[in-house]
Structure formats: structure tokens, C-alpha cells
Amino acid sequence: MSCLQVLLAIIFPPLAVIDRGCGSVLIVLLLTLCGWIPGVIGALIILNKNS
């Protein structure tokens, strides 16, 4: 997880997880539409997982 990805996760969460696949982007997009904080938390969790 790089500093740029963390910054993107805070500003626009779906853009931060775009390299993790379509499913991750859709999940984070739905969470972001429900509220900004759930989207940020979801993006940070997905970025923190080892791939």
C-alpha cells in the first residue's frame, strides 16, 4: 500500500482500488454511494490485504 493509494482512498475511494479488479471497484463504489466514510474504510481494507 503506497502513500498515493492511501491518498486516493481518502479523496476518491473507487479510484484507489482500480488495480484490484472490477469486483473491488464495484464494492467500494457502492459503499461510497452509501456514504463517504464506509467507502474509505472499504478501500483501505482492500488495499491492506495481501494479494
PDB file of N, CA and C in Angstrom:
ATOM      1  N   MET A   1       0.848  -1.165   0.000  1.00  0.00           N
ATOM      2  CA  MET A   1       0.000   0.000   0.000  1.00  0.00           C
ATOM      3  C   MET A   1       0.899   1.235   0.000  1.00  0.00           C
ATOM      4  N   SER A   2       0.811   1.991  -1.064  1.00  0.00           N
ATOM      5  CA  SER A   2       1.660   3.169  -1.192  1.00  0.00           C
ATOM      6  C   SER A   2       0.944   4.408  -0.658  1.00  0.00           C
ATOM      7  N   CYS A   3       1.695   5.456  -0.488  1.00  0.00           N
ATOM      8  CA  CYS A   3       1.128   6.716   0.009  1.00  0.00           C
ATOM      9  C   CYS A   3       0.125   7.289  -0.991  1.00  0.00           C
ATOM     10  N   LEU A   4       0.388   7.106  -2.268  1.00  0.00           N
ATOM     11  CA  LEU A   4      -0.535   7.604  -3.291  1.00  0.00           C
ATOM     12  C   LEU A   4      -1.875   6.874  -3.212  1.00  0.00           C
ATOM     13  N   GLN A   5      -1.839   5.570  -3.008  1.00  0.00           N
ATOM     14  CA  GLN A   5      -3.078   4.809  -2.898  1.00  0.00           C
ATOM     15  C   GLN A   5      -3.866   5.206  -1.653  1.00  0.00           C
ATOM     16  N   VAL A   6      -3.186   5.472  -0.560  1.00  0.00           N
ATOM     17  CA  VAL A   6      -3.869   5.914   0.659  1.00  0.00           C
ATOM     18  C   VAL A   6      -4.507   7.276   0.433  1.00  0.00           C
ATOM     19  N   LEU A   7      -3.798   8.178  -0.218  1.00  0.00           N
ATOM     20  CA  LEU A   7      -4.341   9.500  -0.521  1.00  0.00           C
ATOM     21  C   LEU A   7      -5.555   9.395  -1.442  1.00  0.00           C
ATOM     22  N   LEU A   8      -5.469   8.530  -2.461  1.00  0.00           N
ATOM     23  CA  LEU A   8      -6.617   8.318  -3.354  1.00  0.00           C
ATOM     24  C   LEU A   8      -7.784   7.685  -2.614  1.00  0.00           C
ATOM     25  N   ALA A   9      -7.491   6.788  -1.672  1.00  0.00           N
ATOM     26  CA  ALA A   9      -8.555   6.148  -0.903  1.00  0.00           C
ATOM     27  C   ALA A   9      -9.301   7.164  -0.058  1.00  0.00           C
ATOM     28  N   ILE A  10      -8.623   8.188   0.385  1.00  0.00           N
ATOM     29  CA  ILE A  10      -9.275   9.220   1.188  1.00  0.00           C
ATOM     30  C   ILE A  10     -10.055  10.186   0.304  1.00  0.00           C
ATOM     31  N   ILE A  11      -9.500  10.538  -0.849  1.00  0.00           N
ATOM     32  CA  ILE A  11     -10.154  11.504  -1.730  1.00  0.00           C
ATOM     33  C   ILE A  11     -11.275  10.865  -2.543  1.00  0.00           C
ATOM     34  N   PHE A  12     -10.971   9.791  -3.268  1.00  0.00           N
ATOM     35  CA  PHE A  12     -11.956   9.101  -4.107  1.00  0.00           C
ATOM     36  C   PHE A  12     -11.688   7.605  -4.036  1.00  0.00           C
ATOM     37  N   PRO A  13     -12.336   6.908  -3.101  1.00  0.00           N
ATOM     38  CA  PRO A  13     -12.027   5.504  -2.816  1.00  0.00           C
ATOM     39  C   PRO A  13     -12.058   4.543  -4.008  1.00  0.00           C
ATOM     40  N   PRO A  14     -13.036   4.606  -4.934  1.00  0.00           N
ATOM     41  CA  PRO A  14     -13.020   3.625  -6.032  1.00  0.00           C
ATOM     42  C   PRO A  14     -11.778   3.719  -6.925  1.00  0.00           C
ATOM     43  N   LEU A  15     -11.224   4.897  -7.049  1.00  0.00           N
ATOM     44  CA  LEU A  15     -10.039   5.065  -7.888  1.00  0.00           C
ATOM     45  C   LEU A  15      -8.814   4.408  -7.264  1.00  0.00           C
ATOM     46  N   ALA A  16      -8.789   4.306  -5.952  1.00  0.00           N
ATOM     47  CA  ALA A  16      -7.635   3.715  -5.269  1.00  0.00           C
ATOM     48  C   ALA A  16      -7.557   2.211  -5.464  1.00  0.00           C
ATOM     49  N   VAL A  17      -8.701   1.552  -5.670  1.00  0.00           N
ATOM     50  CA  VAL A  17      -8.713   0.087  -5.786  1.00  0.00           C
ATOM     51  C   VAL A  17      -8.912  -0.383  -7.220  1.00  0.00           C
ATOM     52  N   ILE A  18      -8.694   0.487  -8.180  1.00  0.00           N
ATOM     53  CA  ILE A  18      -8.942   0.136  -9.582  1.00  0.00           C
ATOM     54  C   ILE A  18      -8.034  -0.991 -10.066  1.00  0.00           C
ATOM     55  N   ASP A  19      -6.859  -1.138  -9.470  1.00  0.00           N
ATOM     56  CA  ASP A  19      -5.945  -2.200  -9.885  1.00  0.00           C
ATOM     57  C   ASP A  19      -6.257  -3.536  -9.216  1.00  0.00           C
ATOM     58  N   ARG A  20      -7.232  -3.589  -8.323  1.00  0.00           N
ATOM     59  CA  ARG A  20      -7.589  -4.820  -7.605  1.00  0.00           C
ATOM     60  C   ARG A  20      -8.691  -5.613  -8.297  1.00  0.00           C
ATOM     61  N   GLY A  21      -9.251  -5.096  -9.370  1.00  0.00           N
ATOM     62  CA  GLY A  21     -10.268  -5.828 -10.114  1.00  0.00           C
ATOM     63  C   GLY A  21     -11.621  -5.142 -10.076  1.00  0.00           C
ATOM     64  N   CYS A  22     -12.490  -5.595 -10.955  1.00  0.00           N
ATOM     65  CA  CYS A  22     -13.803  -4.979 -11.120  1.00  0.00           C
ATOM     66  C   CYS A  22     -14.679  -5.153  -9.878  1.00  0.00           C
ATOM     67  N   GLY A  23     -14.603  -6.319  -9.249  1.00  0.00           N
ATOM     68  CA  GLY A  23     -15.432  -6.571  -8.069  1.00  0.00           C
ATOM     69  C   GLY A  23     -15.107  -5.632  -6.928  1.00  0.00           C
ATOM     70  N   SER A  24     -13.833  -5.400  -6.707  1.00  0.00           N
ATOM     71  CA  SER A  24     -13.427  -4.487  -5.634  1.00  0.00           C
ATOM     72  C   SER A  24     -13.875  -3.063  -5.922  1.00  0.00           C
ATOM     73  N   VAL A  25     -13.763  -2.654  -7.168  1.00  0.00           N
ATOM     74  CA  VAL A  25     -14.184  -1.305  -7.541  1.00  0.00           C
ATOM     75  C   VAL A  25     -15.680  -1.150  -7.328  1.00  0.00           C
ATOM     76  N   LEU A  26     -16.463  -2.149  -7.709  1.00  0.00           N
ATOM     77  CA  LEU A  26     -17.910  -2.059  -7.536  1.00  0.00           C
ATOM     78  C   LEU A  26     -18.309  -2.032  -6.068  1.00  0.00           C
ATOM     79  N   ILE A  27     -17.664  -2.846  -5.259  1.00  0.00           N
ATOM     80  CA  ILE A  27     -17.970  -2.871  -3.825  1.00  0.00           C
ATOM     81  C   ILE A  27     -17.663  -1.516  -3.201  1.00  0.00           C
ATOM     82  N   VAL A  28     -16.496  -0.989  -3.500  1.00  0.00           N
ATOM     83  CA  VAL A  28     -16.112   0.299  -2.924  1.00  0.00           C
ATOM     84  C   VAL A  28     -16.988   1.422  -3.473  1.00  0.00           C
ATOM     85  N   LEU A  29     -17.379   1.330  -4.724  1.00  0.00           N
ATOM     86  CA  LEU A  29     -18.277   2.341  -5.297  1.00  0.00           C
ATOM     87  C   LEU A  29     -19.627   2.328  -4.595  1.00  0.00           C
ATOM     88  N   LEU A  30     -20.174   1.145  -4.348  1.00  0.00           N
ATOM     89  CA  LEU A  30     -21.452   1.056  -3.628  1.00  0.00           C
ATOM     90  C   LEU A  30     -21.325   1.574  -2.202  1.00  0.00           C
ATOM     91  N   LEU A  31     -20.226   1.231  -1.545  1.00  0.00           N
ATOM     92  CA  LEU A  31     -20.012   1.748  -0.191  1.00  0.00           C
ATOM     93  C   LEU A  31     -19.865   3.264  -0.191  1.00  0.00           C
ATOM     94  N   THR A  32     -19.209   3.799  -1.202  1.00  0.00           N
ATOM     95  CA  THR A  32     -19.037   5.250  -1.291  1.00  0.00           C
ATOM     96  C   THR A  32     -20.366   5.939  -1.557  1.00  0.00           C
ATOM     97  N   LEU A  33     -21.224   5.306  -2.333  1.00  0.00           N
ATOM     98  CA  LEU A  33     -22.545   5.888  -2.580  1.00  0.00           C
ATOM     99  C   LEU A  33     -23.405   5.884  -1.320  1.00  0.00           C
ATOM    100  N   CYS A  34     -23.178   4.903  -0.449  1.00  0.00           N
ATOM    101  CA  CYS A  34     -23.890   4.868   0.833  1.00  0.00           C
ATOM    102  C   CYS A  34     -23.370   5.932   1.791  1.00  0.00           C
ATOM    103  N   GLY A  35     -22.138   6.290   1.635  1.00  0.00           N
ATOM    104  CA  GLY A  35     -21.520   7.301   2.486  1.00  0.00           C
ATOM    105  C   GLY A  35     -20.034   7.312   2.241  1.00  0.00           C
ATOM    106  N   TRP A  36     -19.437   8.460   2.423  1.00  0.00           N
ATOM    107  CA  TRP A  36     -18.019   8.594   2.113  1.00  0.00           C
ATOM    108  C   TRP A  36     -17.159   7.758   3.057  1.00  0.00           C
ATOM    109  N   ILE A  37     -17.491   7.759   4.337  1.00  0.00           N
ATOM    110  CA  ILE A  37     -16.685   7.037   5.335  1.00  0.00           C
ATOM    111  C   ILE A  37     -16.681   5.526   5.077  1.00  0.00           C
ATOM    112  N   PRO A  38     -17.829   4.876   4.818  1.00  0.00           N
ATOM    113  CA  PRO A  38     -17.767   3.439   4.508  1.00  0.00           C
ATOM    114  C   PRO A  38     -16.933   3.136   3.266  1.00  0.00           C
ATOM    115  N   GLY A  39     -16.957   4.015   2.279  1.00  0.00           N
ATOM    116  CA  GLY A  39     -16.147   3.822   1.087  1.00  0.00           C
ATOM    117  C   GLY A  39     -14.663   3.902   1.381  1.00  0.00           C
ATOM    118  N   VAL A  40     -14.276   4.850   2.221  1.00  0.00           N
ATOM    119  CA  VAL A  40     -12.862   4.994   2.597  1.00  0.00           C
ATOM    120  C   VAL A  40     -12.405   3.782   3.403  1.00  0.00           C
ATOM    121  N   ILE A  41     -13.231   3.352   4.351  1.00  0.00           N
ATOM    122  CA  ILE A  41     -12.874   2.187   5.167  1.00  0.00           C
ATOM    123  C   ILE A  41     -12.752   0.940   4.290  1.00  0.00           C
ATOM    124  N   GLY A  42     -13.704   0.740   3.383  1.00  0.00           N
ATOM    125  CA  GLY A  42     -13.651  -0.410   2.483  1.00  0.00           C
ATOM    126  C   GLY A  42     -12.424  -0.384   1.592  1.00  0.00           C
ATOM    127  N   ALA A  43     -12.097   0.776   1.065  1.00  0.00           N
ATOM    128  CA  ALA A  43     -10.918   0.894   0.197  1.00  0.00           C
ATOM    129  C   ALA A  43      -9.639   0.602   0.980  1.00  0.00           C
ATOM    130  N   LEU A  44      -9.542   1.116   2.198  1.00  0.00           N
ATOM    131  CA  LEU A  44      -8.342   0.865   2.992  1.00  0.00           C
ATOM    132  C   LEU A  44      -8.214  -0.603   3.377  1.00  0.00           C
ATOM    133  N   ILE A  45      -9.334  -1.260   3.652  1.00  0.00           N
ATOM    134  CA  ILE A  45      -9.290  -2.692   3.967  1.00  0.00           C
ATOM    135  C   ILE A  45      -8.834  -3.487   2.749  1.00  0.00           C
ATOM    136  N   ILE A  46      -9.367  -3.169   1.581  1.00  0.00           N
ATOM    137  CA  ILE A  46      -8.981  -3.896   0.361  1.00  0.00           C
ATOM    138  C   ILE A  46      -7.517  -3.629   0.028  1.00  0.00           C
ATOM    139  N   LEU A  47      -7.057  -2.403   0.210  1.00  0.00           N
ATOM    140  CA  LEU A  47      -5.656  -2.086  -0.072  1.00  0.00           C
ATOM    141  C   LEU A  47      -4.717  -2.763   0.923  1.00  0.00           C
ATOM    142  N   ASN A  48      -5.183  -2.991   2.139  1.00  0.00           N
ATOM    143  CA  ASN A  48      -4.337  -3.561   3.177  1.00  0.00           C
ATOM    144  C   ASN A  48      -4.160  -5.080   3.031  1.00  0.00           C
ATOM    145  N   LYS A  49      -5.077  -5.735   2.320  1.00  0.00           N
ATOM    146  CA  LYS A  49      -4.982  -7.180   2.127  1.00  0.00           C
ATOM    147  C   LYS A  49      -3.791  -7.517   1.244  1.00  0.00           C
ATOM    148  N   ASN A  50      -3.128  -8.603   1.568  1.00  0.00           N
ATOM    149  CA  ASN A  50      -2.022  -9.066   0.721  1.00  0.00           C
ATOM    150  C   ASN A  50      -2.574  -9.776  -0.492  1.00  0.00           C
ATOM    151  N   SER A  51      -2.035  -9.437  -1.656  1.00  0.00           N
ATOM    152  CA  SER A  51      -2.518 -10.082  -2.875  1.00  0.00           C
ATOM    153  C   SER A  51      -1.506 -11.014  -3.459  1.00  0.00           C
TER     154      SER A  51
END
